[in-house]
Amino acid sequence: MDLSESDLAALRELLAAPGTPVGLAARARIVLLRATGGTRGEVAAQCGVSLPTVDRWVSRFAEQGVAGLVGRSNARRQVPGWVRRRVLELAASPPPADVGLERWTTRTLAAYLAQGEGALVSNNYIALVLREAGVRLAAPPRSPIRRERPSAPLDVYVEFVVVDGPPARALRERQTEAIAAVLQWFRDHPQES
C-alpha cells in the first residue's frame, strides 16, 4: 500500500493527538502499519483484529482518506410510528383466525407484521415496544395436567395427577383404575394411612 507523505503525516497526527477517540486511533494505526510495510497478518496480530477488519479500514482509507476512518453512527434505525401503534394494537387483540395461532408471541408478531403489513421489525424491537408501553402478551395456556402431592406424609409415596380439560376423556378409564387401586390399598392398610 503506497501512501503520500501528507497521508502518512495525517495518520501520525491522529495517533499523536491526545483528544483522538480510541476507535479512530486504532483504525489509523491499522492503516499506518499496513502502509509502512506490515503484512495483513502482522497488522491483524499487532492490533488484535481480524484480517477482514484490516482489509475494511485500509480499503475505506484508500477510498475516502481520513474521513473513511471516522466511525459511523450506531444509532438505532428509526421505525415509523405506525408500526409501533400497530404492534400495540395487535398485542391487545387475539390473532386473526386465518393465522392459526391461539396467542401472540414476539416472534409471531414480527412474522405477521413482515408478511401481512410489510413492516420488517425484529422480535426484540417488539419486546422493547411492549415493555416500554407496559404491555404483556398473554401467558401460554397452562397444561391441563398438574401434579399434586398429598399434604400428610405417608409411608408409601403416592403421586396424584389431577387432569382438567379435554385430556381427561382420554385418561378417564386409566384414571378410574388407578384411583380404584389406590383406594383399595388404603382399605387394605388402614393403620398406615
mmCIF file of C-alpha atoms in Angstrom:
data_model
loop_
_atom_site.group_PDB
_atom_site.id
_atom_site.type_symbol
_atom_site.label_atom_id
_atom_site.label_comp_id
_atom_site.label_asym_id
_atom_site.label_seq_id
_atom_site.Cartn_x
_atom_site.Cartn_y
_atom_site.Cartn_z
ATOM 1 C CA MET A 1 0.000 0.000 0.000
ATOM 2 C CA ASP A 2 1.525 3.314 -1.095
ATOM 3 C CA LEU A 3 0.519 6.468 0.754
ATOM 4 C CA SER A 4 1.619 10.017 0.128
ATOM 5 C CA GLU A 5 3.676 11.835 2.730
ATOM 6 C CA SER A 6 0.673 14.008 3.560
ATOM 7 C CA ASP A 7 -1.474 10.901 4.233
ATOM 8 C CA LEU A 8 1.239 9.394 6.434
ATOM 9 C CA ALA A 9 1.576 12.697 8.312
ATOM 10 C CA ALA A 10 -2.200 12.868 8.826
ATOM 11 C CA LEU A 11 -2.245 9.331 10.261
ATOM 12 C CA ARG A 12 0.693 10.045 12.581
ATOM 13 C CA GLU A 13 -1.001 13.259 13.700
ATOM 14 C CA LEU A 14 -4.170 11.339 14.576
ATOM 15 C CA LEU A 15 -2.175 8.861 16.636
ATOM 16 C CA ALA A 16 -0.240 11.588 18.461
ATOM 17 C CA ALA A 17 -3.198 13.864 19.235
ATOM 18 C CA PRO A 18 -4.362 13.431 22.853
ATOM 19 C CA GLY A 19 -8.037 14.017 22.018
ATOM 20 C CA THR A 20 -8.296 11.370 19.290
ATOM 21 C CA PRO A 21 -11.055 8.849 20.092
ATOM 22 C CA VAL A 22 -9.697 5.386 20.848
ATOM 23 C CA GLY A 23 -11.504 3.721 17.942
ATOM 24 C CA LEU A 24 -10.282 6.288 15.419
ATOM 25 C CA ALA A 25 -6.702 5.936 16.710
ATOM 26 C CA ALA A 26 -6.920 2.138 16.390
ATOM 27 C CA ARG A 27 -8.135 2.413 12.789
ATOM 28 C CA ALA A 28 -5.404 4.948 11.947
ATOM 29 C CA ARG A 29 -2.822 2.582 13.452
ATOM 30 C CA ILE A 30 -4.099 -0.298 11.292
ATOM 31 C CA VAL A 31 -3.724 1.771 8.118
ATOM 32 C CA LEU A 32 -0.342 3.210 9.156
ATOM 33 C CA LEU A 33 1.110 -0.222 9.984
ATOM 34 C CA ARG A 34 -0.146 -1.615 6.687
ATOM 35 C CA ALA A 35 1.219 1.397 4.767
ATOM 36 C CA THR A 36 4.652 1.072 6.358
ATOM 37 C CA GLY A 37 5.120 -2.495 5.138
ATOM 38 C CA GLY A 38 3.269 -4.674 7.614
ATOM 39 C CA THR A 39 1.506 -7.710 6.174
ATOM 40 C CA ARG A 40 -2.200 -8.206 6.749
ATOM 41 C CA GLY A 41 -1.468 -10.951 9.285
ATOM 42 C CA GLU A 42 1.126 -8.923 11.170
ATOM 43 C CA VAL A 43 -1.156 -5.885 11.379
ATOM 44 C CA ALA A 44 -4.098 -8.020 12.495
ATOM 45 C CA ALA A 45 -1.981 -9.654 15.204
ATOM 46 C CA GLN A 46 -0.476 -6.374 16.440
ATOM 47 C CA CYS A 47 -3.827 -4.598 16.571
ATOM 48 C CA GLY A 48 -5.855 -7.547 17.837
ATOM 49 C CA VAL A 49 -8.311 -7.536 14.936
ATOM 50 C CA SER A 50 -9.317 -9.929 12.167
ATOM 51 C CA LEU A 51 -7.971 -9.905 8.611
ATOM 52 C CA PRO A 52 -11.310 -8.652 7.196
ATOM 53 C CA THR A 53 -11.154 -5.739 9.657
ATOM 54 C CA VAL A 54 -7.683 -4.805 8.403
ATOM 55 C CA ASP A 55 -8.926 -5.014 4.803
ATOM 56 C CA ARG A 56 -12.029 -2.947 5.536
ATOM 57 C CA TRP A 57 -10.163 0.003 7.116
ATOM 58 C CA VAL A 58 -7.367 0.000 4.536
ATOM 59 C CA SER A 59 -9.989 -0.017 1.785
ATOM 60 C CA ARG A 60 -12.002 2.789 3.381
ATOM 61 C CA PHE A 61 -8.884 4.886 3.829
ATOM 62 C CA ALA A 62 -7.928 4.312 0.181
ATOM 63 C CA GLU A 63 -11.410 5.435 -0.947
ATOM 64 C CA GLN A 64 -12.165 8.286 1.478
ATOM 65 C CA GLY A 65 -8.947 9.238 3.236
ATOM 66 C CA VAL A 66 -9.030 10.083 6.956
ATOM 67 C CA ALA A 67 -12.791 10.695 6.732
ATOM 68 C CA GLY A 68 -13.231 6.983 5.943
ATOM 69 C CA LEU A 69 -11.749 6.078 9.326
ATOM 70 C CA VAL A 70 -14.283 8.068 11.313
ATOM 71 C CA GLY A 71 -16.740 5.690 12.938
ATOM 72 C CA ARG A 72 -20.290 5.565 11.754
ATOM 73 C CA SER A 73 -23.233 6.269 13.998
ATOM 74 C CA ASN A 74 -24.550 3.272 15.888
ATOM 75 C CA ALA A 75 -27.908 4.923 16.437
ATOM 76 C CA ARG A 76 -30.901 2.646 16.017
ATOM 77 C CA ARG A 77 -32.716 2.942 12.749
ATOM 78 C CA GLN A 78 -35.967 4.773 13.093
ATOM 79 C CA VAL A 79 -39.098 2.647 12.870
ATOM 80 C CA PRO A 80 -42.191 4.501 11.640
ATOM 81 C CA GLY A 81 -44.720 5.418 14.318
ATOM 82 C CA TRP A 82 -47.481 3.451 12.608
ATOM 83 C CA VAL A 83 -45.502 0.233 13.178
ATOM 84 C CA ARG A 84 -45.262 0.927 16.906
ATOM 85 C CA ARG A 85 -49.006 1.656 17.071
ATOM 86 C CA ARG A 86 -49.774 -1.490 15.071
ATOM 87 C CA VAL A 87 -47.630 -3.639 17.413
ATOM 88 C CA LEU A 88 -49.614 -2.342 20.391
ATOM 89 C CA GLU A 89 -52.955 -2.848 18.575
ATOM 90 C CA LEU A 90 -52.109 -6.423 17.633
ATOM 91 C CA ALA A 91 -50.775 -7.263 21.098
ATOM 92 C CA ALA A 92 -54.052 -6.102 22.647
ATOM 93 C CA SER A 93 -56.148 -8.413 20.461
ATOM 94 C CA PRO A 94 -56.091 -12.144 19.736
ATOM 95 C CA PRO A 95 -54.504 -13.253 16.449
ATOM 96 C CA PRO A 96 -56.843 -13.332 13.431
ATOM 97 C CA ALA A 97 -58.437 -16.731 12.809
ATOM 98 C CA ASP A 98 -56.693 -17.155 9.443
ATOM 99 C CA VAL A 99 -53.282 -17.014 11.149
ATOM 100 C CA GLY A 100 -53.949 -20.215 13.082
ATOM 101 C CA LEU A 101 -52.497 -19.055 16.392
ATOM 102 C CA GLU A 102 -54.026 -19.140 19.855
ATOM 103 C CA ARG A 103 -51.933 -16.240 21.134
ATOM 104 C CA TRP A 104 -49.233 -13.816 20.050
ATOM 105 C CA THR A 105 -45.532 -14.131 20.830
ATOM 106 C CA THR A 106 -42.957 -11.516 19.885
ATOM 107 C CA ARG A 107 -41.739 -13.803 17.085
ATOM 108 C CA THR A 108 -45.203 -14.426 15.651
ATOM 109 C CA LEU A 109 -45.975 -10.701 15.823
ATOM 110 C CA ALA A 110 -42.761 -9.925 13.914
ATOM 111 C CA ALA A 111 -43.569 -12.558 11.278
ATOM 112 C CA TYR A 112 -47.162 -11.338 10.930
ATOM 113 C CA LEU A 113 -46.064 -7.715 10.522
ATOM 114 C CA ALA A 114 -43.464 -8.713 7.919
ATOM 115 C CA GLN A 115 -45.787 -10.902 5.850
ATOM 116 C CA GLY A 116 -49.083 -9.134 6.257
ATOM 117 C CA GLU A 117 -48.081 -5.497 6.518
ATOM 118 C CA GLY A 118 -44.572 -5.208 5.111
ATOM 119 C CA ALA A 119 -43.060 -3.940 8.370
ATOM 120 C CA LEU A 120 -39.676 -5.563 8.942
ATOM 121 C CA VAL A 121 -39.018 -5.402 12.673
ATOM 122 C CA SER A 122 -37.313 -7.874 14.962
ATOM 123 C CA ASN A 123 -38.928 -9.706 17.825
ATOM 124 C CA ASN A 124 -36.504 -7.785 20.075
ATOM 125 C CA TYR A 125 -37.949 -4.488 18.823
ATOM 126 C CA ILE A 126 -41.465 -5.770 19.526
ATOM 127 C CA ALA A 127 -40.427 -6.806 23.044
ATOM 128 C CA LEU A 128 -38.951 -3.325 23.579
ATOM 129 C CA VAL A 129 -42.158 -1.589 22.404
ATOM 130 C CA LEU A 130 -44.305 -3.791 24.640
ATOM 131 C CA ARG A 131 -42.018 -3.299 27.644
ATOM 132 C CA GLU A 132 -41.966 0.497 27.189
ATOM 133 C CA ALA A 133 -45.774 0.543 26.954
ATOM 134 C CA GLY A 134 -46.157 -1.756 29.964
ATOM 135 C CA VAL A 135 -47.992 -4.349 27.866
ATOM 136 C CA ARG A 136 -47.591 -8.065 28.473
ATOM 137 C CA LEU A 137 -48.584 -10.692 25.971
ATOM 138 C CA ALA A 138 -50.999 -13.344 27.170
ATOM 139 C CA ALA A 139 -49.275 -16.125 29.058
ATOM 140 C CA PRO A 140 -49.159 -19.522 27.375
ATOM 141 C CA PRO A 141 -52.054 -21.759 28.344
ATOM 142 C CA ARG A 142 -51.318 -23.923 31.356
ATOM 143 C CA SER A 143 -51.028 -27.617 30.859
ATOM 144 C CA PRO A 144 -54.282 -29.387 31.733
ATOM 145 C CA ILE A 145 -52.248 -31.916 33.722
ATOM 146 C CA ARG A 146 -50.811 -30.854 37.034
ATOM 147 C CA ARG A 147 -49.333 -32.870 39.845
ATOM 148 C CA GLU A 148 -50.419 -32.552 43.435
ATOM 149 C CA ARG A 149 -48.647 -34.065 46.399
ATOM 150 C CA PRO A 150 -50.552 -35.320 49.420
ATOM 151 C CA SER A 151 -50.499 -32.896 52.336
ATOM 152 C CA ALA A 152 -49.732 -35.521 55.018
ATOM 153 C CA PRO A 153 -46.580 -37.646 54.882
ATOM 154 C CA LEU A 154 -47.214 -41.286 54.011
ATOM 155 C CA ASP A 155 -45.073 -44.380 54.333
ATOM 156 C CA VAL A 156 -45.881 -45.093 50.715
ATOM 157 C CA TYR A 157 -45.325 -42.316 48.239
ATOM 158 C CA VAL A 158 -48.409 -41.714 46.131
ATOM 159 C CA GLU A 159 -48.497 -39.039 43.468
ATOM 160 C CA PHE A 160 -51.895 -37.708 42.489
ATOM 161 C CA VAL A 161 -52.382 -36.429 38.979
ATOM 162 C CA VAL A 162 -55.297 -34.072 38.503
ATOM 163 C CA VAL A 163 -56.489 -33.726 34.943
ATOM 164 C CA ASP A 164 -58.604 -30.812 33.745
ATOM 165 C CA GLY A 165 -59.938 -30.261 30.261
ATOM 166 C CA PRO A 166 -60.099 -32.415 27.113
ATOM 167 C CA PRO A 167 -57.314 -34.891 28.017
ATOM 168 C CA ALA A 168 -59.498 -36.102 30.899
ATOM 169 C CA ARG A 169 -61.718 -38.007 28.452
ATOM 170 C CA ALA A 170 -58.760 -39.923 27.072
ATOM 171 C CA LEU A 171 -57.442 -40.756 30.536
ATOM 172 C CA ARG A 172 -60.728 -41.489 32.281
ATOM 173 C CA GLU A 173 -60.554 -45.307 32.121
ATOM 174 C CA ARG A 174 -56.944 -45.496 33.281
ATOM 175 C CA GLN A 175 -57.564 -42.843 35.906
ATOM 176 C CA THR A 176 -60.544 -44.781 37.280
ATOM 177 C CA GLU A 177 -58.433 -47.942 37.513
ATOM 178 C CA ALA A 178 -55.596 -46.076 39.238
ATOM 179 C CA ILE A 179 -57.921 -44.421 41.746
ATOM 180 C CA ALA A 180 -59.571 -47.763 42.496
ATOM 181 C CA ALA A 181 -56.142 -49.330 43.131
ATOM 182 C CA VAL A 182 -55.099 -46.510 45.476
ATOM 183 C CA LEU A 183 -58.401 -46.680 47.376
ATOM 184 C CA GLN A 184 -58.063 -50.463 47.674
ATOM 185 C CA TRP A 185 -54.553 -50.017 49.100
ATOM 186 C CA PHE A 186 -55.882 -47.590 51.726
ATOM 187 C CA ARG A 187 -58.639 -50.080 52.646
ATOM 188 C CA ASP A 188 -56.077 -52.892 52.935
ATOM 189 C CA HIS A 189 -53.714 -50.776 55.074
ATOM 190 C CA PRO A 190 -55.919 -48.676 57.363
ATOM 191 C CA GLN A 191 -53.297 -48.342 60.108
ATOM 192 C CA GLU A 192 -50.737 -46.902 57.670
ATOM 193 C CA SER A 193 -52.904 -44.113 56.299
#
